[in-house]
Amino acid sequence: MAPKIRTFTLPELAAGYAGDLSGGEYVELLRFANINDPVQADDARAEECLFTSVVLENLRNARLLQCELEQINAPSLNAAGAFFNDVRVEHSRFGSADFAEAELDGVVFENCKFGWLNLRQAKVRDVVFRHCQFEEIDFGGQIQRVEFIDSRSTVINCAGAQLRDVDLQGLDFTQADGLENMRGARINTLQLSLLAEDMAKHLGIKVAQ
């Protein structure tokens, strides 16, 4: 089953400032642009906001609803426990993106680059990754209705993952760990051939040379 992505259009927005996001404040209908000092937005709640050319560092336990993020620079993003609902992220770079114990619902990542994407113990539902690059993805959470389109990752780690309707056909990867937890994923025949040797080892099958 494909991800269910809801569309939205942001209305006219007023100017927002980094300080508006500190201290767990609630903000709405603001445009945050060209902020070069790392933004600290732990516990913040943003609704119908635009973030463009912003350096993000902390979004722990933050809540973003119907927001757009573009040209984000996050060398080390801590978004543990965050809640993203109906969020679009485009043309952004993440050295590491830690979404441990976060909840992502109705999120689209497009033309984004990740070093490490951590979804351990996260709840991820109806999410699309389009034209994205990763060094490693840790799927160790509850992952449902997720699709990759024209994307690449060096390593995928499914240890501890609970996958349901996860379409990996559009994700080129060279190494897969935690094969025993790949139930619920959809792969293509080429990916199957790449995984064949590791699958045989996992099942204790000896392959004659």
CSV table of N, CA, C and O in Angstrom, one decimal, residues 21-140:
chain,number,residue,atom,x,y,z
A,21,LEU,N,11.3,30.5,18.6
A,21,LEU,CA,11.2,29.1,18.7
A,21,LEU,C,11.8,28.6,20.0
A,21,LEU,O,11.7,27.4,20.3
A,22,SER,N,12.4,29.4,20.8
A,22,SER,CA,13.0,29.0,22.0
A,22,SER,C,12.0,28.9,23.1
A,22,SER,O,11.0,29.5,23.1
A,23,GLY,N,12.3,28.1,24.1
A,23,GLY,CA,11.5,28.1,25.3
A,23,GLY,C,10.2,27.3,25.1
A,23,GLY,O,9.2,27.5,25.9
A,24,GLY,N,10.1,26.5,24.1
A,24,GLY,CA,8.9,25.7,23.8
A,24,GLY,C,7.7,26.5,23.4
A,24,GLY,O,6.6,26.1,23.8
A,25,GLU,N,7.9,27.6,22.7
A,25,GLU,CA,6.8,28.4,22.4
A,25,GLU,C,5.9,27.8,21.2
A,25,GLU,O,6.4,27.0,20.4
A,26,TYR,N,4.7,28.3,21.1
A,26,TYR,CA,3.8,27.9,20.0
A,26,TYR,C,3.8,29.1,19.0
A,26,TYR,O,3.6,30.2,19.4
A,27,VAL,N,4.1,28.7,17.7
A,27,VAL,CA,4.1,29.8,16.7
A,27,VAL,C,3.3,29.3,15.5
A,27,VAL,O,3.2,28.1,15.3
A,28,GLU,N,2.7,30.2,14.8
A,28,GLU,CA,2.0,29.8,13.6
A,28,GLU,C,2.1,30.9,12.5
A,28,GLU,O,2.3,32.1,12.9
A,29,LEU,N,2.0,30.5,11.3
A,29,LEU,CA,1.9,31.5,10.1
A,29,LEU,C,3.2,32.4,10.1
A,29,LEU,O,3.1,33.6,9.9
A,30,LEU,N,4.4,31.8,10.3
A,30,LEU,CA,5.6,32.6,10.3
A,30,LEU,C,6.6,32.0,9.2
A,30,LEU,O,6.6,30.8,9.0
A,31,ARG,N,7.4,32.9,8.7
A,31,ARG,CA,8.4,32.5,7.8
A,31,ARG,C,9.8,32.7,8.4
A,31,ARG,O,10.1,33.9,8.7
A,32,PHE,N,10.6,31.6,8.6
A,32,PHE,CA,11.9,31.8,9.2
A,32,PHE,C,12.9,31.6,8.0
A,32,PHE,O,12.9,30.6,7.4
A,33,ALA,N,13.7,32.6,7.8
A,33,ALA,CA,14.6,32.6,6.6
A,33,ALA,C,16.0,33.1,7.0
A,33,ALA,O,16.1,34.0,7.8
A,34,ASN,N,17.0,32.5,6.3
A,34,ASN,CA,18.4,33.0,6.4
A,34,ASN,C,18.9,33.1,7.8
A,34,ASN,O,19.4,34.1,8.2
A,35,ILE,N,18.7,32.0,8.6
A,35,ILE,CA,19.2,32.0,10.0
A,35,ILE,C,20.4,31.1,10.0
A,35,ILE,O,20.3,29.9,9.8
A,36,ASN,N,21.6,31.7,10.2
A,36,ASN,CA,22.9,31.0,10.2
A,36,ASN,C,23.3,30.5,11.5
A,36,ASN,O,24.2,29.6,11.6
A,37,ASP,N,22.8,31.0,12.6
A,37,ASP,CA,23.2,30.5,14.0
A,37,ASP,C,22.3,29.3,14.2
A,37,ASP,O,21.1,29.4,14.0
A,38,PRO,N,22.8,28.2,14.7
A,38,PRO,CA,22.0,27.0,14.9
A,38,PRO,C,20.8,27.2,15.8
A,38,PRO,O,20.9,27.8,16.9
A,39,VAL,N,19.7,26.9,15.2
A,39,VAL,CA,18.4,27.1,15.9
A,39,VAL,C,18.2,26.0,17.0
A,39,VAL,O,18.3,24.8,16.7
A,40,GLN,N,17.8,26.5,18.2
A,40,GLN,CA,17.5,25.6,19.3
A,40,GLN,C,16.0,25.7,19.5
A,40,GLN,O,15.4,26.7,19.9
A,41,ALA,N,15.3,24.6,19.1
A,41,ALA,CA,13.8,24.7,19.2
A,41,ALA,C,13.2,23.5,19.9
A,41,ALA,O,12.1,23.0,19.5
A,42,ASP,N,13.9,23.1,20.9
A,42,ASP,CA,13.3,22.0,21.7
A,42,ASP,C,12.0,22.3,22.3
A,42,ASP,O,11.8,23.5,22.8
A,43,ASP,N,11.0,21.4,22.2
A,43,ASP,CA,9.7,21.5,22.8
A,43,ASP,C,8.8,22.6,22.0
A,43,ASP,O,7.7,22.9,22.5
A,44,ALA,N,9.3,23.2,21.0
A,44,ALA,CA,8.6,24.2,20.2
A,44,ALA,C,7.4,23.5,19.5
A,44,ALA,O,7.5,22.3,19.2
A,45,ARG,N,6.4,24.4,19.2
A,45,ARG,CA,5.3,23.9,18.3
A,45,ARG,C,5.1,24.9,17.2
A,45,ARG,O,4.9,26.1,17.5
A,46,ALA,N,5.3,24.5,16.0
A,46,ALA,CA,5.1,25.3,14.8
A,46,ALA,C,4.0,24.8,13.9
A,46,ALA,O,4.1,23.6,13.5
A,47,GLU,N,3.1,25.6,13.5
A,47,GLU,CA,2.0,25.2,12.7
A,47,GLU,C,1.9,26.2,11.5
A,47,GLU,O,1.9,27.4,11.7
A,48,GLU,N,1.8,25.6,10.3
A,48,GLU,CA,1.8,26.4,9.0
A,48,GLU,C,2.9,27.4,9.0
A,48,GLU,O,2.7,28.6,8.9
A,49,CYS,N,4.1,26.9,9.1
A,49,CYS,CA,5.3,27.8,9.0
A,49,CYS,C,6.2,27.3,7.9
A,49,CYS,O,6.2,26.1,7.5
A,50,LEU,N,7.1,28.2,7.4
A,50,LEU,CA,8.1,27.9,6.4
A,50,LEU,C,9.5,28.2,7.0
A,50,LEU,O,9.7,29.3,7.6
A,51,PHE,N,10.4,27.2,6.8
A,51,PHE,CA,11.8,27.4,7.2
A,51,PHE,C,12.6,27.3,5.9
A,51,PHE,O,12.6,26.3,5.3
A,52,THR,N,13.3,28.3,5.6
A,52,THR,CA,14.1,28.3,4.4
A,52,THR,C,15.5,28.9,4.7
A,52,THR,O,15.7,29.9,5.4
A,53,SER,N,16.6,28.2,4.3
A,53,SER,CA,18.0,28.6,4.5
A,53,SER,C,18.2,28.8,6.0
A,53,SER,O,18.6,29.8,6.5
A,54,VAL,N,17.9,27.7,6.8
A,54,VAL,CA,18.0,27.8,8.2
A,54,VAL,C,18.9,26.7,8.7
A,54,VAL,O,18.9,25.6,8.2
A,55,VAL,N,19.8,27.0,9.7
A,55,VAL,CA,20.6,26.0,10.3
A,55,VAL,C,19.9,25.4,11.5
A,55,VAL,O,19.6,26.2,12.5
A,56,LEU,N,19.6,24.1,11.5
A,56,LEU,CA,18.8,23.5,12.6
A,56,LEU,C,19.8,22.6,13.4
A,56,LEU,O,20.6,21.9,12.9
A,57,GLU,N,19.6,22.7,14.7
A,57,GLU,CA,20.4,21.8,15.6
A,57,GLU,C,19.5,21.0,16.5
A,57,GLU,O,19.7,19.8,16.6
A,58,ASN,N,18.6,21.6,17.2
A,58,ASN,CA,17.8,20.9,18.2
A,58,ASN,C,16.3,21.0,18.0
A,58,ASN,O,15.8,22.2,17.9
A,59,LEU,N,15.6,19.9,17.8
A,59,LEU,CA,14.1,19.9,17.7
A,59,LEU,C,13.6,18.8,18.6
A,59,LEU,O,12.5,18.2,18.3
A,60,ARG,N,14.2,18.6,19.7
A,60,ARG,CA,13.8,17.5,20.6
A,60,ARG,C,12.4,17.8,21.1
A,60,ARG,O,12.1,18.9,21.6
A,61,ASN,N,11.5,16.8,20.9
A,61,ASN,CA,10.1,16.9,21.4
A,61,ASN,C,9.4,18.1,20.8
A,61,ASN,O,8.3,18.5,21.3
A,62,ALA,N,9.9,18.6,19.6
A,62,ALA,CA,9.2,19.7,18.9
A,62,ALA,C,8.0,19.1,18.1
A,62,ALA,O,8.0,17.9,17.8
A,63,ARG,N,7.0,19.9,17.8
A,63,ARG,CA,5.9,19.5,17.0
A,63,ARG,C,5.8,20.5,15.8
A,63,ARG,O,5.6,21.7,16.0
A,64,LEU,N,5.8,19.9,14.6
A,64,LEU,CA,5.7,20.6,13.4
A,64,LEU,C,4.5,20.1,12.6
A,64,LEU,O,4.4,18.9,12.3
A,65,LEU,N,3.5,21.0,12.4
A,65,LEU,CA,2.3,20.6,11.7
A,65,LEU,C,2.1,21.5,10.4
A,65,LEU,O,2.2,22.7,10.5
A,66,GLN,N,1.9,20.9,9.3
A,66,GLN,CA,1.8,21.6,8.0
A,66,GLN,C,2.9,22.6,7.9
A,66,GLN,O,2.6,23.8,7.7
A,67,CYS,N,4.1,22.2,7.9
A,67,CYS,CA,5.2,23.1,7.7
A,67,CYS,C,6.1,22.7,6.5
A,67,CYS,O,6.1,21.5,6.1
A,68,GLU,N,6.8,23.6,5.9
A,68,GLU,CA,7.7,23.4,4.8
A,68,GLU,C,9.1,23.8,5.3
A,68,GLU,O,9.3,24.8,5.9
A,69,LEU,N,10.1,22.9,5.0
A,69,LEU,CA,11.5,23.1,5.3
A,69,LEU,C,12.2,23.0,4.0
A,69,LEU,O,12.1,22.0,3.3
A,70,GLU,N,13.0,24.0,3.6
A,70,GLU,CA,13.8,24.0,2.4
A,70,GLU,C,15.1,24.6,2.6
A,70,GLU,O,15.3,25.5,3.4
A,71,GLN,N,16.1,24.0,2.0
A,71,GLN,CA,17.5,24.4,2.1
A,71,GLN,C,18.0,24.5,3.6
A,71,GLN,O,18.6,25.4,4.0
A,72,ILE,N,17.6,23.4,4.3
A,72,ILE,CA,18.0,23.3,5.7
A,72,ILE,C,19.4,22.7,5.8
A,72,ILE,O,19.8,21.8,5.0
A,73,ASN,N,20.2,23.3,6.7
A,73,ASN,CA,21.5,22.7,6.9
A,73,ASN,C,21.6,22.3,8.4
A,73,ASN,O,21.4,23.1,9.3
A,74,ALA,N,21.8,21.0,8.6
A,74,ALA,CA,21.8,20.4,9.9
A,74,ALA,C,23.0,19.5,10.1
A,74,ALA,O,22.8,18.2,9.8
A,75,PRO,N,24.2,19.9,10.4
A,75,PRO,CA,25.3,19.0,10.6
A,75,PRO,C,25.0,17.9,11.6
A,75,PRO,O,25.5,16.8,11.4
A,76,SER,N,24.3,18.2,12.6
A,76,SER,CA,23.9,17.2,13.6
A,76,SER,C,22.6,17.6,14.2
A,76,SER,O,22.5,18.4,15.2
A,77,LEU,N,21.5,17.0,13.7
A,77,LEU,CA,20.1,17.4,14.1
A,77,LEU,C,19.7,16.4,15.2
A,77,LEU,O,19.6,15.2,15.0
A,78,ASN,N,19.3,16.9,16.3
A,78,ASN,CA,18.7,16.1,17.4
A,78,ASN,C,17.2,16.4,17.4
A,78,ASN,O,16.7,17.4,17.9
A,79,ALA,N,16.4,15.5,16.8
A,79,ALA,CA,15.0,15.6,16.8
A,79,ALA,C,14.3,14.4,17.5
A,79,ALA,O,13.2,14.0,17.1
A,80,ALA,N,15.0,13.9,18.5
A,80,ALA,CA,14.4,12.8,19.3
A,80,ALA,C,13.1,13.2,19.9
A,80,ALA,O,13.0,14.3,20.5
A,81,GLY,N,12.1,12.3,19.7
A,81,GLY,CA,10.8,12.6,20.3
A,81,GLY,C,10.0,13.6,19.6
A,81,GLY,O,8.9,14.0,20.1
A,82,ALA,N,10.4,14.1,18.4
A,82,ALA,CA,9.7,15.1,17.7
A,82,ALA,C,8.5,14.5,17.0
A,82,ALA,O,8.4,13.3,16.9
A,83,PHE,N,7.5,15.4,16.6
A,83,PHE,CA,6.3,15.0,16.0
A,83,PHE,C,6.2,15.8,14.7
A,83,PHE,O,6.1,17.1,14.8
A,84,PHE,N,6.3,15.2,13.5
A,84,PHE,CA,6.1,15.9,12.3
A,84,PHE,C,4.8,15.3,11.6
A,84,PHE,O,4.7,14.1,11.4
A,85,ASN,N,3.9,16.2,11.4
A,85,ASN,CA,2.6,15.9,10.7
A,85,ASN,C,2.4,16.8,9.5
A,85,ASN,O,2.3,18.0,9.7
A,86,ASP,N,2.3,16.2,8.3
A,86,ASP,CA,2.1,16.9,7.1
A,86,ASP,C,3.3,17.9,7.0
A,86,ASP,O,3.1,19.2,7.1
A,87,VAL,N,4.4,17.4,6.7
A,87,VAL,CA,5.6,18.3,6.6
A,87,VAL,C,6.4,17.9,5.3
A,87,VAL,O,6.5,16.8,4.9
A,88,ARG,N,6.9,18.9,4.6
A,88,ARG,CA,7.6,18.8,3.4
A,88,ARG,C,9.1,19.3,3.7
A,88,ARG,O,9.2,20.4,4.1
A,89,VAL,N,10.1,18.5,3.3
A,89,VAL,CA,11.5,18.8,3.5
A,89,VAL,C,12.1,18.7,2.1
A,89,VAL,O,12.1,17.6,1.5
A,90,GLU,N,12.7,19.8,1.6
A,90,GLU,CA,13.3,19.8,0.3
A,90,GLU,C,14.7,20.4,0.3
A,90,GLU,O,15.0,21.3,1.0
A,91,HIS,N,15.6,19.9,-0.6
A,91,HIS,CA,16.9,20.4,-0.9
A,91,HIS,C,17.6,20.8,0.4
A,91,HIS,O,18.2,21.9,0.6
A,92,SER,N,17.7,19.8,1.3
A,92,SER,CA,18.4,20.0,2.6
A,92,SER,C,19.5,18.9,2.8
A,92,SER,O,19.5,17.9,2.2
A,93,ARG,N,20.4,19.3,3.8
A,93,ARG,CA,21.5,18.4,4.1
A,93,ARG,C,21.6,18.2,5.6
A,93,ARG,O,21.5,19.1,6.4
A,94,PHE,N,21.7,16.9,5.9
A,94,PHE,CA,21.8,16.5,7.3
A,94,PHE,C,23.0,15.6,7.5
A,94,PHE,O,23.1,14.5,6.9
A,95,GLY,N,23.9,16.1,8.3
A,95,GLY,CA,25.1,15.2,8.6
A,95,GLY,C,24.6,14.0,9.3
A,95,GLY,O,24.9,12.9,9.0
A,96,SER,N,23.8,14.2,10.4
A,96,SER,CA,23.1,13.1,11.0
A,96,SER,C,21.7,13.7,11.4
A,96,SER,O,21.6,14.9,11.7
A,97,ALA,N,20.7,12.8,11.3
A,97,ALA,CA,19.3,13.2,11.6
A,97,ALA,C,18.8,12.2,12.6
A,97,ALA,O,18.5,11.1,12.2
A,98,ASP,N,18.8,12.6,13.9
A,98,ASP,CA,18.4,11.6,14.9
A,98,ASP,C,16.9,11.8,15.2
A,98,ASP,O,16.5,12.8,15.9
A,99,PHE,N,16.0,10.9,14.7
A,99,PHE,CA,14.6,10.9,15.0
A,99,PHE,C,14.2,9.8,15.9
A,99,PHE,O,13.1,9.2,15.8
A,100,ALA,N,15.1,9.4,16.8
A,100,ALA,CA,14.8,8.3,17.8
A,100,ALA,C,13.5,8.7,18.6
A,100,ALA,O,13.4,9.8,19.0
A,101,GLU,N,12.6,7.7,18.7
A,101,GLU,CA,11.4,7.9,19.4
A,101,GLU,C,10.5,9.0,18.9
A,101,GLU,O,9.6,9.5,19.6
A,102,ALA,N,10.7,9.5,17.7
A,102,ALA,CA,9.9,10.5,17.1
A,102,ALA,C,8.7,9.9,16.4
A,102,ALA,O,8.6,8.7,16.2
A,103,GLU,N,7.8,10.7,15.9
A,103,GLU,CA,6.7,10.3,15.1
A,103,GLU,C,6.6,11.1,13.8
A,103,GLU,O,6.5,12.4,13.9
A,104,LEU,N,6.7,10.5,12.7
A,104,LEU,CA,6.6,11.1,11.4
A,104,LEU,C,5.4,10.6,10.7
A,104,LEU,O,5.3,9.4,10.4
A,105,ASP,N,4.5,11.5,10.3
A,105,ASP,CA,3.2,11.1,9.7
A,105,ASP,C,2.9,12.1,8.6
A,105,ASP,O,2.7,13.3,8.8
A,106,GLY,N,2.9,11.5,7.4
A,106,GLY,CA,2.6,12.4,6.2
A,106,GLY,C,3.7,13.3,5.9
A,106,GLY,O,3.5,14.5,5.7
A,107,VAL,N,4.9,12.8,5.8
A,107,VAL,CA,6.1,13.6,5.5
A,107,VAL,C,6.8,13.2,4.2
A,107,VAL,O,6.9,12.1,3.9
A,108,VAL,N,7.2,14.2,3.5
A,108,VAL,CA,7.9,14.0,2.2
A,108,VAL,C,9.3,14.7,2.3
A,108,VAL,O,9.4,15.9,2.6
A,109,PHE,N,10.3,13.9,2.1
A,109,PHE,CA,11.7,14.3,2.0
A,109,PHE,C,12.1,14.3,0.5
A,109,PHE,O,12.0,13.2,-0.1
A,110,GLU,N,12.5,15.4,-0.1
A,110,GLU,CA,12.8,15.4,-1.5
A,110,GLU,C,14.1,16.1,-1.7
A,110,GLU,O,14.4,17.2,-1.2
A,111,ASN,N,15.0,15.5,-2.5
A,111,ASN,CA,16.3,16.1,-2.8
A,111,ASN,C,17.1,16.4,-1.6
A,111,ASN,O,17.6,17.5,-1.4
A,112,CYS,N,17.1,15.4,-0.6
A,112,CYS,CA,17.8,15.6,0.6
A,112,CYS,C,19.0,14.7,0.7
A,112,CYS,O,19.0,13.6,0.2
A,113,LYS,N,20.0,15.1,1.5
A,113,LYS,CA,21.2,14.3,1.7
A,113,LYS,C,21.4,14.0,3.2
A,113,LYS,O,21.4,15.0,4.0
A,114,PHE,N,21.6,12.8,3.6
A,114,PHE,CA,21.8,12.4,5.0
A,114,PHE,C,23.1,11.6,5.1
A,114,PHE,O,23.4,10.8,4.3
A,115,GLY,N,23.8,11.9,6.2
A,115,GLY,CA,24.8,11.0,6.6
A,115,GLY,C,24.2,9.8,7.3
A,115,GLY,O,24.2,8.7,6.7
A,116,TRP,N,23.6,10.0,8.4
A,116,TRP,CA,23.0,8.9,9.2
A,116,TRP,C,21.5,9.3,9.5
A,116,TRP,O,21.3,10.4,10.1
A,117,LEU,N,20.6,8.5,9.2
A,117,LEU,CA,19.2,8.8,9.5
A,117,LEU,C,18.8,7.7,10.5
A,117,LEU,O,18.8,6.5,10.3
A,118,ASN,N,18.5,8.2,11.8
A,118,ASN,CA,18.1,7.3,12.8
A,118,ASN,C,16.6,7.3,13.1
A,118,ASN,O,16.1,8.3,13.5
A,119,LEU,N,16.0,6.1,12.9
A,119,LEU,CA,14.6,6.0,13.1
A,119,LEU,C,14.3,5.0,14.2
A,119,LEU,O,13.2,4.4,14.3
A,120,ARG,N,15.3,4.7,15.1
A,120,ARG,CA,15.2,3.7,16.1
A,120,ARG,C,14.1,4.1,17.1
A,120,ARG,O,14.1,5.2,17.6
A,121,GLN,N,13.2,3.2,17.3
A,121,GLN,CA,12.0,3.3,18.2
A,121,GLN,C,11.1,4.5,17.8
A,121,GLN,O,10.3,5.0,18.6
A,122,ALA,N,11.2,4.9,16.5
A,122,ALA,CA,10.3,5.9,16.0
A,122,ALA,C,9.0,5.3,15.4
A,122,ALA,O,9.0,4.1,15.1
A,123,LYS,N,8.0,6.0,15.3
A,123,LYS,CA,6.8,5.6,14.6
A,123,LYS,C,6.7,6.4,13.3
A,123,LYS,O,6.5,7.6,13.3
A,124,VAL,N,6.9,5.7,12.2
A,124,VAL,CA,6.9,6.4,10.9
A,124,VAL,C,5.8,5.8,10.0
A,124,VAL,O,5.7,4.6,9.8
A,125,ARG,N,5.0,6.7,9.5
A,125,ARG,CA,3.8,6.3,8.7
A,125,ARG,C,3.6,7.3,7.6
A,125,ARG,O,3.6,8.5,7.8
A,126,ASP,N,3.3,6.8,6.4
A,126,ASP,CA,3.0,7.6,5.2
A,126,ASP,C,4.1,8.6,5.0
A,126,ASP,O,3.9,9.8,5.1
A,127,VAL,N,5.3,8.1,4.7
A,127,VAL,CA,6.5,8.9,4.4
A,127,VAL,C,7.1,8.6,3.1
A,127,VAL,O,7.2,7.4,2.7
A,128,VAL,N,7.5,9.6,2.3
A,128,VAL,CA,8.1,9.4,1.0
A,128,VAL,C,9.5,10.0,1.0
A,128,VAL,O,9.6,11.2,1.5
A,129,PHE,N,10.5,9.3,0.5
A,129,PHE,CA,11.8,9.8,0.3
A,129,PHE,C,12.0,9.8,-1.2
A,129,PHE,O,12.1,8.7,-1.8
A,130,ARG,N,12.2,11.0,-1.8
A,130,ARG,CA,12.3,11.1,-3.3
A,130,ARG,C,13.6,11.8,-3.6
A,130,ARG,O,13.9,12.9,-3.1
A,131,HIS,N,14.5,11.1,-4.4
A,131,HIS,CA,15.8,11.7,-4.8
A,131,HIS,C,16.6,12.0,-3.6
A,131,HIS,O,17.1,13.1,-3.5
A,132,CYS,N,16.8,11.1,-2.7
A,132,CYS,CA,17.5,11.3,-1.5
A,132,CYS,C,18.8,10.4,-1.4
A,132,CYS,O,18.8,9.3,-2.0
A,133,GLN,N,19.8,10.8,-0.7
A,133,GLN,CA,21.0,10.0,-0.6
A,133,GLN,C,21.3,9.9,0.9
A,133,GLN,O,21.1,10.8,1.7
A,134,PHE,N,21.8,8.7,1.3
A,134,PHE,CA,22.1,8.3,2.7
A,134,PHE,C,23.4,7.6,2.7
A,134,PHE,O,23.7,6.8,1.8
A,135,GLU,N,24.1,7.7,3.9
A,135,GLU,CA,25.2,6.8,4.1
A,135,GLU,C,24.6,5.6,4.9
A,135,GLU,O,25.0,4.5,4.6
A,136,GLU,N,23.7,5.9,5.9
A,136,GLU,CA,23.2,4.7,6.6
A,136,GLU,C,21.8,5.1,7.1
A,136,GLU,O,21.5,6.3,7.5
A,137,ILE,N,20.8,4.2,7.0
A,137,ILE,CA,19.5,4.3,7.5
A,137,ILE,C,19.3,3.3,8.6
A,137,ILE,O,19.4,2.1,8.3
A,138,ASP,N,18.9,3.7,9.8
A,138,ASP,CA,18.5,2.8,10.8
A,138,ASP,C,17.0,2.7,10.9
A,138,ASP,O,16.4,3.6,11.4
A,139,PHE,N,16.4,1.6,10.5
A,139,PHE,CA,15.0,1.4,10.4
A,139,PHE,C,14.4,0.8,11.7
A,139,PHE,O,13.3,0.4,11.7
A,140,GLY,N,15.1,0.9,12.8
A,140,GLY,CA,14.8,0.2,14.0
A,140,GLY,C,13.6,0.7,14.8
A,140,GLY,O,13.6,0.8,16.0
